[in-house]
Short mmCIF file of C-alpha atoms and ligand atoms in Angstrom, two decimals:
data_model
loop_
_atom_site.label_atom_id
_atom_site.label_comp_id
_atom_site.label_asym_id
_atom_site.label_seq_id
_atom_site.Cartn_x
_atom_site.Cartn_y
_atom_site.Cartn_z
CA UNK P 1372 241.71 29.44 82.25
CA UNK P 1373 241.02 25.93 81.05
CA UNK P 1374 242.97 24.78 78.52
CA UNK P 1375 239.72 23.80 75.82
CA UNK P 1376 239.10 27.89 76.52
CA UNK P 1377 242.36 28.62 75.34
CA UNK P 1378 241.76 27.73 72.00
CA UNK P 1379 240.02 29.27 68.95
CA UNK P 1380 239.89 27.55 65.62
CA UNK P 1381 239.66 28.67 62.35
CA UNK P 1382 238.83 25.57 60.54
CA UNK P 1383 238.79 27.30 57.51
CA UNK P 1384 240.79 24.65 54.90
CA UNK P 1385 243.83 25.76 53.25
CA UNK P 1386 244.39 23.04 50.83
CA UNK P 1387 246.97 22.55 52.65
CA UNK P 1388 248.71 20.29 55.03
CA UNK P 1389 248.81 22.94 57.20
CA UNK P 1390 245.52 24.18 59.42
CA UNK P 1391 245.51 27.93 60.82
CA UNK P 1392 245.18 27.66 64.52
CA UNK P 1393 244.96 30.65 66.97
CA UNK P 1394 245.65 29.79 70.21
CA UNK P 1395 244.91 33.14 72.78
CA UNK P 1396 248.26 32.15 74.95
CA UNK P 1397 250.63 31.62 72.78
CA UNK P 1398 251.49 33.56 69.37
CA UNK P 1399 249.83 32.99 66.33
CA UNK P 1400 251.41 29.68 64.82
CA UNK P 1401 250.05 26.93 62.46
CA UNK P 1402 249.12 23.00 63.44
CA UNK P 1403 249.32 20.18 61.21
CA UNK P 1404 246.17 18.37 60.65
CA UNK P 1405 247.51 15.40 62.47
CA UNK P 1406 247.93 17.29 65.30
CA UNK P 1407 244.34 18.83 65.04
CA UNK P 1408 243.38 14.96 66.41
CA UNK P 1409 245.30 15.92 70.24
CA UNK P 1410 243.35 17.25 73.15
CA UNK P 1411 243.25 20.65 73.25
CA UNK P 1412 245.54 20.94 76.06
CA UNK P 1413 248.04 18.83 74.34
CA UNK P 1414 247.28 21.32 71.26
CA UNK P 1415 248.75 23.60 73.46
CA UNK P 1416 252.15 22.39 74.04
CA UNK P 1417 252.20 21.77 70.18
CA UNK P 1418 251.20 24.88 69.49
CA UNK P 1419 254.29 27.12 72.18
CA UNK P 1420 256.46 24.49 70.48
CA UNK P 1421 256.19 25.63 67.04
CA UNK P 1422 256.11 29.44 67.89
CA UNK P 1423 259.36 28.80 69.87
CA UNK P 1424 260.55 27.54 66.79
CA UNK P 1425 259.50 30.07 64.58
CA UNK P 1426 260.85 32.69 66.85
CA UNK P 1427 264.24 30.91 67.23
CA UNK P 1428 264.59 28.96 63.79
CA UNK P 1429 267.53 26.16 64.80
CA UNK P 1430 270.55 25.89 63.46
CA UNK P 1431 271.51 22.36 63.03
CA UNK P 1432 274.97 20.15 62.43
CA UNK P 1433 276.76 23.03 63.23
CA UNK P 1434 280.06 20.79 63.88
CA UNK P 1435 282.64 21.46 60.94
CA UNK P 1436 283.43 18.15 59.52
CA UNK P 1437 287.43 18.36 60.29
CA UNK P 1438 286.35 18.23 63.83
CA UNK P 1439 284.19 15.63 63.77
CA UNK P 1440 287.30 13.74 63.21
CA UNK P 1441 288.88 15.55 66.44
CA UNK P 1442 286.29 13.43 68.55
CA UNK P 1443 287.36 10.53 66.21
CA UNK P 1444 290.69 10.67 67.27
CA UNK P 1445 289.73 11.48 71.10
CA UNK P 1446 288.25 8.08 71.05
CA UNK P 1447 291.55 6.51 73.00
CA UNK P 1448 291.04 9.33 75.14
CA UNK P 1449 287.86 8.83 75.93
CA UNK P 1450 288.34 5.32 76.78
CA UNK P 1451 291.00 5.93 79.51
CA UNK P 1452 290.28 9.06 80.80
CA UNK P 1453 286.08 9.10 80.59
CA UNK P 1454 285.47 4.90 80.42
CA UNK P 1455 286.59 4.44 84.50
CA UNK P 1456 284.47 7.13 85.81
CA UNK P 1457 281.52 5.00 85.37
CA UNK P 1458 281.06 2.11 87.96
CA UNK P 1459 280.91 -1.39 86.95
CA UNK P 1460 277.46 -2.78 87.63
CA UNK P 1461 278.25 -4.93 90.49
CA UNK P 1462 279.80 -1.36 92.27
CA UNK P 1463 276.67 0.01 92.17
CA UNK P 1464 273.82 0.58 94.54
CA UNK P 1465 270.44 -0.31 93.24
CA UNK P 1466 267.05 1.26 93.99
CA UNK P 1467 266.03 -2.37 95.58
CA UNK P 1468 268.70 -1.89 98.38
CA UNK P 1469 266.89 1.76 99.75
CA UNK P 1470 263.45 0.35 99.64
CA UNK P 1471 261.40 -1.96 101.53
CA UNK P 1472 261.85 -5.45 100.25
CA UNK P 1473 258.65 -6.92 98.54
CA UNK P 1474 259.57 -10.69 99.27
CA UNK P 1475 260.20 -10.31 103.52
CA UNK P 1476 257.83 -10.66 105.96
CA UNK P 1477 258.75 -7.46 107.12
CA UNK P 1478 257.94 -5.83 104.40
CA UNK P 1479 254.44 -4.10 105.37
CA UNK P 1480 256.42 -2.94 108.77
CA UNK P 1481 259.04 -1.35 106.80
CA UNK P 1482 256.48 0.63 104.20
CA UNK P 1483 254.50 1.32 107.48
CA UNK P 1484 258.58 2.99 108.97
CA UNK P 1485 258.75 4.49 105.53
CA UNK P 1486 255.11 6.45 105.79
CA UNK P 1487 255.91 7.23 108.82
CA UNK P 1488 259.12 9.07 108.20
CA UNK P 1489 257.50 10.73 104.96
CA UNK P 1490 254.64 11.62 107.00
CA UNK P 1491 257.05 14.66 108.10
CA UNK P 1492 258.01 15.73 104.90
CA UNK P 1493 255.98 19.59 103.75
CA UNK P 1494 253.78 20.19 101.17
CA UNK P 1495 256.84 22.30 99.28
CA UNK P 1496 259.39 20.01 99.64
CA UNK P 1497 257.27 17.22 98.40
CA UNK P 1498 256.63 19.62 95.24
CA UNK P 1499 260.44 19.83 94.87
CA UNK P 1500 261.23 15.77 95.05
CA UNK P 1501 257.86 15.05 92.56
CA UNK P 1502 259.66 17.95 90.42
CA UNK P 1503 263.29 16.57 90.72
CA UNK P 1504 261.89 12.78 90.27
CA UNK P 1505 259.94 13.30 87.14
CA UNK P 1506 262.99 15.76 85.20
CA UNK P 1507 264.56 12.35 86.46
CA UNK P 1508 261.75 9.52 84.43
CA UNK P 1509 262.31 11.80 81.37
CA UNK P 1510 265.61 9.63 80.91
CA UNK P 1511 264.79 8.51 76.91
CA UNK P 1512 265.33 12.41 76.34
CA UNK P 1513 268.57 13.08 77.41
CA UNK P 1514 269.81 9.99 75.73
CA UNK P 1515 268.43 11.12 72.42
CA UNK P 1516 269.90 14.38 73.04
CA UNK P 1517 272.76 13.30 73.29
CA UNK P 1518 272.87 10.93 70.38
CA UNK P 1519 272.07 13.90 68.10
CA UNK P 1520 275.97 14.91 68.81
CA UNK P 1521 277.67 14.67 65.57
CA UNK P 1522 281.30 12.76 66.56
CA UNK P 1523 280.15 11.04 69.53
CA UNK P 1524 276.93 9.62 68.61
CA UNK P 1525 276.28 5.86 69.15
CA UNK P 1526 275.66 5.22 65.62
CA UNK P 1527 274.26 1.85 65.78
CA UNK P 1528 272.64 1.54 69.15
CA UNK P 1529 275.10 -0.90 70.54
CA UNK P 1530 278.39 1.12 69.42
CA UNK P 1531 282.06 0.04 70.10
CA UNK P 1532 282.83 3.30 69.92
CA UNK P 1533 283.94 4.82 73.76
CA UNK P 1534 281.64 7.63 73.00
CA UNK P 1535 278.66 5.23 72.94
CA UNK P 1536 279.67 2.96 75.24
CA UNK P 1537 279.45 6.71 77.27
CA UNK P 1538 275.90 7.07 76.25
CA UNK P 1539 274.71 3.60 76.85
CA UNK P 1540 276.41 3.27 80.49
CA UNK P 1541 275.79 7.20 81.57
CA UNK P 1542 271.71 6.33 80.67
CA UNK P 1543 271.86 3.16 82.69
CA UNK P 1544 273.35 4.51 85.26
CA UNK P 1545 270.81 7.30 85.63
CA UNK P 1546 267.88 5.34 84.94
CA UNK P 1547 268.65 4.58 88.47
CA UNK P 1548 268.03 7.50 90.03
CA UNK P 1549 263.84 8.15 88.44
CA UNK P 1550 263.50 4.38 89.12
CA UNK P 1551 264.30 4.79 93.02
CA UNK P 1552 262.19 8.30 93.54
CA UNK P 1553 259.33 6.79 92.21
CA UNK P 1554 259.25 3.93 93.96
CA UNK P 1555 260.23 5.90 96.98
CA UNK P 1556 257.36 8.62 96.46
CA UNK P 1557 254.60 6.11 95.85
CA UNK P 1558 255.08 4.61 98.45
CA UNK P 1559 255.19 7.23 100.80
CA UNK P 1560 251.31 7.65 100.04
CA UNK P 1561 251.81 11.53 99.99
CA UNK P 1562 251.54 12.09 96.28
CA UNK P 1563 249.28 11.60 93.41
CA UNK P 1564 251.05 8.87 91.17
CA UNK P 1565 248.49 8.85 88.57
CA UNK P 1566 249.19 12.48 87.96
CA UNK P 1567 252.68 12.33 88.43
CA UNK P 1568 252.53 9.31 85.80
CA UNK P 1569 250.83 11.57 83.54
CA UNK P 1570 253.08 14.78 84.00
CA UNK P 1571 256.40 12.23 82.98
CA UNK P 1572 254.01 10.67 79.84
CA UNK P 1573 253.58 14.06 78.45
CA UNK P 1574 257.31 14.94 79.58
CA UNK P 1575 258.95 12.52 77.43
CA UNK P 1576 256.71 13.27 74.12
CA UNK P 1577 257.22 16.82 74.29
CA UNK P 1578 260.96 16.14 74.35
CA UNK P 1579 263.70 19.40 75.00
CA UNK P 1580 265.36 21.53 72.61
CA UNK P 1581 268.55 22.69 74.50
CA UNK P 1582 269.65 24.17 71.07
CA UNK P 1583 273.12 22.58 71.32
CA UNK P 1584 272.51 22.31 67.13
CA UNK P 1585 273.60 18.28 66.97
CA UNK P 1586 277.43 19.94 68.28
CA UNK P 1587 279.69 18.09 70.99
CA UNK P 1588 281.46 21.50 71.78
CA UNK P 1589 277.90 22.80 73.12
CA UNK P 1590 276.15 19.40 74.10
CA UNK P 1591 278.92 18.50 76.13
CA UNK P 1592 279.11 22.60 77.75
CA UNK P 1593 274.97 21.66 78.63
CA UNK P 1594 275.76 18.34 79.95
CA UNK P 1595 278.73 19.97 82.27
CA UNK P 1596 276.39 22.64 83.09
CA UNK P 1597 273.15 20.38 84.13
CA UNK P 1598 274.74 17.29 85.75
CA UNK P 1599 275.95 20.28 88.21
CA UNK P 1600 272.51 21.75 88.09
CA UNK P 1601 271.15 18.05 89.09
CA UNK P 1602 274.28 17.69 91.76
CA UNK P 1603 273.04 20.72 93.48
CA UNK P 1604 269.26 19.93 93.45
CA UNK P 1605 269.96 16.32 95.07
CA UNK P 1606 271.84 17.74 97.46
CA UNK P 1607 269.51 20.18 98.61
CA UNK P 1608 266.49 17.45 98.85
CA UNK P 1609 268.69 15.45 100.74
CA UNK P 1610 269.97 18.11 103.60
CA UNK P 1611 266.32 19.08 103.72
CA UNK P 1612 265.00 15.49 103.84
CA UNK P 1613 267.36 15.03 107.00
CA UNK P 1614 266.24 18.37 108.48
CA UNK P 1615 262.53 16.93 108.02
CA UNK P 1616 263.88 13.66 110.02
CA UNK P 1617 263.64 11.40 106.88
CA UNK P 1618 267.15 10.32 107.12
CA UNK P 1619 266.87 7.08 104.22
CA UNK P 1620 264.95 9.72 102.07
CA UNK P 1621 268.44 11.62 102.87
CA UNK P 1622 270.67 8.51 102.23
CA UNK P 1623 268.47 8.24 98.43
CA UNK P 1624 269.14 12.10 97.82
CA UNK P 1625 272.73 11.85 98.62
CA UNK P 1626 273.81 8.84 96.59
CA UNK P 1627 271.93 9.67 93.61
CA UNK P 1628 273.55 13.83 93.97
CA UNK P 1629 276.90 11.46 94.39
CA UNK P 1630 276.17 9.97 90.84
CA UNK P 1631 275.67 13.37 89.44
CA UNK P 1632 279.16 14.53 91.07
CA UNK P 1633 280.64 11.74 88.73
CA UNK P 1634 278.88 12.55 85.88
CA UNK P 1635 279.74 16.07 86.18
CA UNK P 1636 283.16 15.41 86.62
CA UNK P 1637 283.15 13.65 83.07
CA UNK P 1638 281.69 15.79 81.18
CA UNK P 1639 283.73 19.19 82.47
CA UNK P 1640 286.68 16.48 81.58
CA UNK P 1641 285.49 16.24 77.80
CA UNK P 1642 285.56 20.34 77.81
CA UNK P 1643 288.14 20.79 79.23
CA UNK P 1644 289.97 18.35 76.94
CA UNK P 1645 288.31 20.60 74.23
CA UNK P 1646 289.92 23.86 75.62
CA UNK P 1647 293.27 22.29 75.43
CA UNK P 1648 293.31 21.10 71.96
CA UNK P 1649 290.78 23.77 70.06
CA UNK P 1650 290.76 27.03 72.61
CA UNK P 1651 289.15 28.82 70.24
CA UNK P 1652 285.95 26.66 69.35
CA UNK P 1653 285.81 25.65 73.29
CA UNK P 1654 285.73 29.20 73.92
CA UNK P 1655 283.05 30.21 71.42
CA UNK P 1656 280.82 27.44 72.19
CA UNK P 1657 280.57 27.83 76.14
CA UNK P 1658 279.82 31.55 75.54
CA UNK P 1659 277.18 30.21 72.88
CA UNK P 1660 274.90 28.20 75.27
CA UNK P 1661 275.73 30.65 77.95
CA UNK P 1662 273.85 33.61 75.87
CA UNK P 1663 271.21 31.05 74.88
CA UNK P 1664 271.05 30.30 78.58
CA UNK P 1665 270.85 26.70 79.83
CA UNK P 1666 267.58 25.79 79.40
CA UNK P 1667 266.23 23.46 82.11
CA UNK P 1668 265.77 19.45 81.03
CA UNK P 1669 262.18 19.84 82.21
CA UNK P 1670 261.21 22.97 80.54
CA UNK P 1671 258.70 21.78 78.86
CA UNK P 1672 256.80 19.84 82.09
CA UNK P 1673 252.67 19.96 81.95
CA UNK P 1674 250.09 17.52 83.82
CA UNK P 1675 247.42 18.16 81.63
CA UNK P 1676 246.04 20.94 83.90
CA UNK P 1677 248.95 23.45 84.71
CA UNK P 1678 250.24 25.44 81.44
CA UNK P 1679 252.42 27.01 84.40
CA UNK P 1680 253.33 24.03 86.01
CA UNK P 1681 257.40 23.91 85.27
CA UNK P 1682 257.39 27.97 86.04
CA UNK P 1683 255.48 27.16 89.61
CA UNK P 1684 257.97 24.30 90.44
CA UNK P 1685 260.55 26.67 89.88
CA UNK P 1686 259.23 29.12 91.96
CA UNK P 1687 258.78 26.43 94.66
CA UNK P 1688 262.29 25.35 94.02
CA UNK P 1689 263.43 28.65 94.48
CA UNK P 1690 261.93 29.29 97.50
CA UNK P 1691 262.64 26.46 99.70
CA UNK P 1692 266.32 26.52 98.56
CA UNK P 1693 266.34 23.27 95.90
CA UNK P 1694 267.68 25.23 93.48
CA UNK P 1695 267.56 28.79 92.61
CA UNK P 1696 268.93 31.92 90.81
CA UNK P 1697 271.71 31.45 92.89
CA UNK P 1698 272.66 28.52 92.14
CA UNK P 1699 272.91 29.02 88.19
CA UNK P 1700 275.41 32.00 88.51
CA UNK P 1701 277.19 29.67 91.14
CA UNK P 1702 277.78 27.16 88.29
CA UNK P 1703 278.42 29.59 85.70
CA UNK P 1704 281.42 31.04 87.96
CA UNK P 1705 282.26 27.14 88.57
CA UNK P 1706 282.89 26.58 85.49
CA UNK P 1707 284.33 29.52 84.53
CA UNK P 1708 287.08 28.72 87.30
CA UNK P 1709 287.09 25.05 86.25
CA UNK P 1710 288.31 25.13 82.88
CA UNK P 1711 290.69 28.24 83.27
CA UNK P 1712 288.29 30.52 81.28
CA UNK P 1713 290.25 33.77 82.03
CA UNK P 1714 293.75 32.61 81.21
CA UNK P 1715 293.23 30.54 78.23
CA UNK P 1716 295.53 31.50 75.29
CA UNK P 1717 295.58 31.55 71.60
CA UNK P 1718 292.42 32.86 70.72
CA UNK P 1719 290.85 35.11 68.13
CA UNK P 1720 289.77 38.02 68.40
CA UNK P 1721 286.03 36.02 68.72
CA UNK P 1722 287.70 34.19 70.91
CA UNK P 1723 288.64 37.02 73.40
CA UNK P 1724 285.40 38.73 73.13
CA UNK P 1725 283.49 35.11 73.87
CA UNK P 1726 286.24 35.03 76.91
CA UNK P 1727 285.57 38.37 77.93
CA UNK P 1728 281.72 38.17 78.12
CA UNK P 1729 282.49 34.69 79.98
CA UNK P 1730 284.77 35.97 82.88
CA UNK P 1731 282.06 39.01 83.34
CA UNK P 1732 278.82 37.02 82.96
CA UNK P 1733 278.52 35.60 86.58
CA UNK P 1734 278.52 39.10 87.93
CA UNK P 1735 276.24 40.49 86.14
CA UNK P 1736 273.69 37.17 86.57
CA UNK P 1737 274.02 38.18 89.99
CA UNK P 1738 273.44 41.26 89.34
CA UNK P 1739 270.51 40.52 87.35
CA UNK P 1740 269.50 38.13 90.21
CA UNK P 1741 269.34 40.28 93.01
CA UNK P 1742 267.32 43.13 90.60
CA UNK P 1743 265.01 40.38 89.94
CA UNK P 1744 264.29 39.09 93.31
CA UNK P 1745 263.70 42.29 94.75
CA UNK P 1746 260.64 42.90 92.30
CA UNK P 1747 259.03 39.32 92.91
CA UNK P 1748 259.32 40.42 97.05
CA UNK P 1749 255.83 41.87 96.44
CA UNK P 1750 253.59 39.88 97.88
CA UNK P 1751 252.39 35.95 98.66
CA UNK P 1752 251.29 33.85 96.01
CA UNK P 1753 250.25 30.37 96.22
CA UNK P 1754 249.52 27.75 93.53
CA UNK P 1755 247.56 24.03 93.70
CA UNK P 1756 250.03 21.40 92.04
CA UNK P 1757 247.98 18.08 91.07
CA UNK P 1758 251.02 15.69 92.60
CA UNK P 1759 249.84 17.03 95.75
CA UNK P 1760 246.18 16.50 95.28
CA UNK P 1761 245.71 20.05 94.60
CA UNK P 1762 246.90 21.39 97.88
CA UNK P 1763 248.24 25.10 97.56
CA UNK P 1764 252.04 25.49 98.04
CA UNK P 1765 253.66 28.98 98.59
CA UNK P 1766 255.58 29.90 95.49
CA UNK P 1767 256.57 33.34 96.64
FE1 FE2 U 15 270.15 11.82 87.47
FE1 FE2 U 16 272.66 13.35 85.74
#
């Protein structure tokens, strides 16, 4: 269906602010009038935005205020124990040191090595790295998200404070990692950058809601959870990339999966710190975002043409092995093990339930899993993805 098609307007006024929209794929929600002024296909991510939040109405600053003052007084903490595991500048590798160098002679020869190499690389797995990459450009959102943590916010921009030197140096260092992809992809000559370009653009306005209500105790559970999520997915592109014979597309995958080892490793730190000094809470929010279910960075992913497109990705993500269903209750029962879920003491009677349903769930995701993959077994499916020029990819 094209997107214009999806739409029918009842342009009768209100008086209001507010203009009654009816959109046939999503539920019945309301526009503002500014928003009557986007394309229709933008219209549409407006529009599943709302009704998301209509159907799940967001609870906000739900830190209590004594503990905001717990993160206050983690701030030594935080600058011995979280501080070192980010490398100084002049320790790090750059995207400029995996790429062909613009200034040399050489450098046609070595894009010429480099399209060569990528020449190798299938349909699906390009799908995967576009994916991967762009989740990757979408940088300004996680660093918003995670200055909407009450405690560990960098207040001013340019904060003192450990927790915002955190931000400031975790986003730099990651900014990295979408910087080298898509350099590496465009030049590879595989892909279609002005759709990719497009697909990040829209990306970064629609944002994410990982419902971690402006509270460290979930944010940092979400940030545990994903820089895991991101560890795995590099990993996979990588050992594929080297199956494929691109062994620097490899070397790229690796390093940057290396980065998200680190950052993983800080952030399970911070909750696990939390476990020791407020069980309770630690408990209750990492069953929390568990039952909301860790929503994916890129959720909310559209080229302009695809209303589908972050579902398909999945699919092709899932299929070749990038990252799957698997993986998610692997994490899940990583973490679990990581921070000692089933023998930590001193909790309510909340707590014990929130432990309980914890130390079950990865079973029964599996569970769930395997139930769920048998039924999508059925039968091929295919679907175009513009970064690819519109080529079909197996999603099934
Ligand atoms: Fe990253
Ligand atoms: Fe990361």
């Amino acid at each position: 269906m094209s997107s214009s098609g999806a739409f029918a307007f009842s342009n009768r006024s209100t008086g209001t602010e507010l203009e009654k929209l009816h959109c046939v794929t999503c539920p019945p929600t309301t526009l503002k009038r500014s928003e009557l002024r986007l394309e229709p296909s933008e219209r549409g991510i407006q529009c599943r935005r709302r009704a998301r939040e209509k159907l799940h109405p967001r609870v906000m600053h739900s830190l209590h205020p004594e503990k905001v003052e717990l993160f206050k007084s983690l701030e030594g903490w935080a600058e011995s124990t979280l501080l070192p595991l980010l490398k100084p500048v002049d320790k790090c590798w750059q995207p400029q040191d995996h790429l062909p160098e613009p200034s040399s002679e050489g450098f046609f020869d070595e894009v010429k090595e480099l399209r060569a190499r990528a020449a190798c690389l299938p349909d699906d797995y390009l799908v995967c790295l576009v994916g991967d990459m762009i989740t990757e450009e979408a940088l300004p959102t996680y660093q918003t998200m995670l200055n909407t943590l009450d405690g560990t916010r960098d207040e001013t921009g340019a904060s003192s404070s450990p927790w915002g030197i955190w931000t400031r140096t975790w986003t730099a260092e990651e900014n990295r990692h979408g910087d080298l992809l898509n350099k590496y992809l465009y030049l590879t000559g595989r892909v279609d950058m002005r759709q990719i370009e497009k697909t990040i653009q829209y990306l970064i306005g629609s944002g994410m809601d990982p419902q971690t209500e402006n509270n460290p105790y979930l944010g940092f559970v979400y940030t545990s959870f994903q820089e895991r999520a991101t560890f795995i997915s590099h990993g996979n592109t990588a050992r594929h990339a080297k199956q494929y014979g691109d062994g620097r597309l490899a070397t790229v995958c690796g390093l940057i999966a290396a980065d998200e080892k680190r950052h993983e490793n800080a952030y399970t730190k911070i909750v696990e710190k939390l476990f020791e000094l407020d069980p309770d809470g630690a408990m209750l929010a990492f069953a929390d975002m568990m039952r909301k279910k860790i929503s994916m960075p890129a959720h909310l992913m559209y080229d302009g043409q695809d209303e589908h497109l972050f579902d398909n990705f999945s699919l092709v993500a899932q299929r070749i092995g990038v990252y799957t269903a698997k993986d998610y209750a692997d994490i899940m029962e990583h973490l679990v093990a990581k921070w000692n879920v089933a023998n930590i003491q001193g909790l309510s009677s909340e707590g014990h339930k929130a432990q309980d349903y914890l130390c079950s769930l990865p079973v029964r995701i599996r569970r769930l899993e395997e139930h769920a993959q048998s039924k999508v077994k059925k039968g091929p499916k295919t679907g175009s993805f513009s970064w690819i020029f519109n080529r079909e990819v197996a999603l099934l």
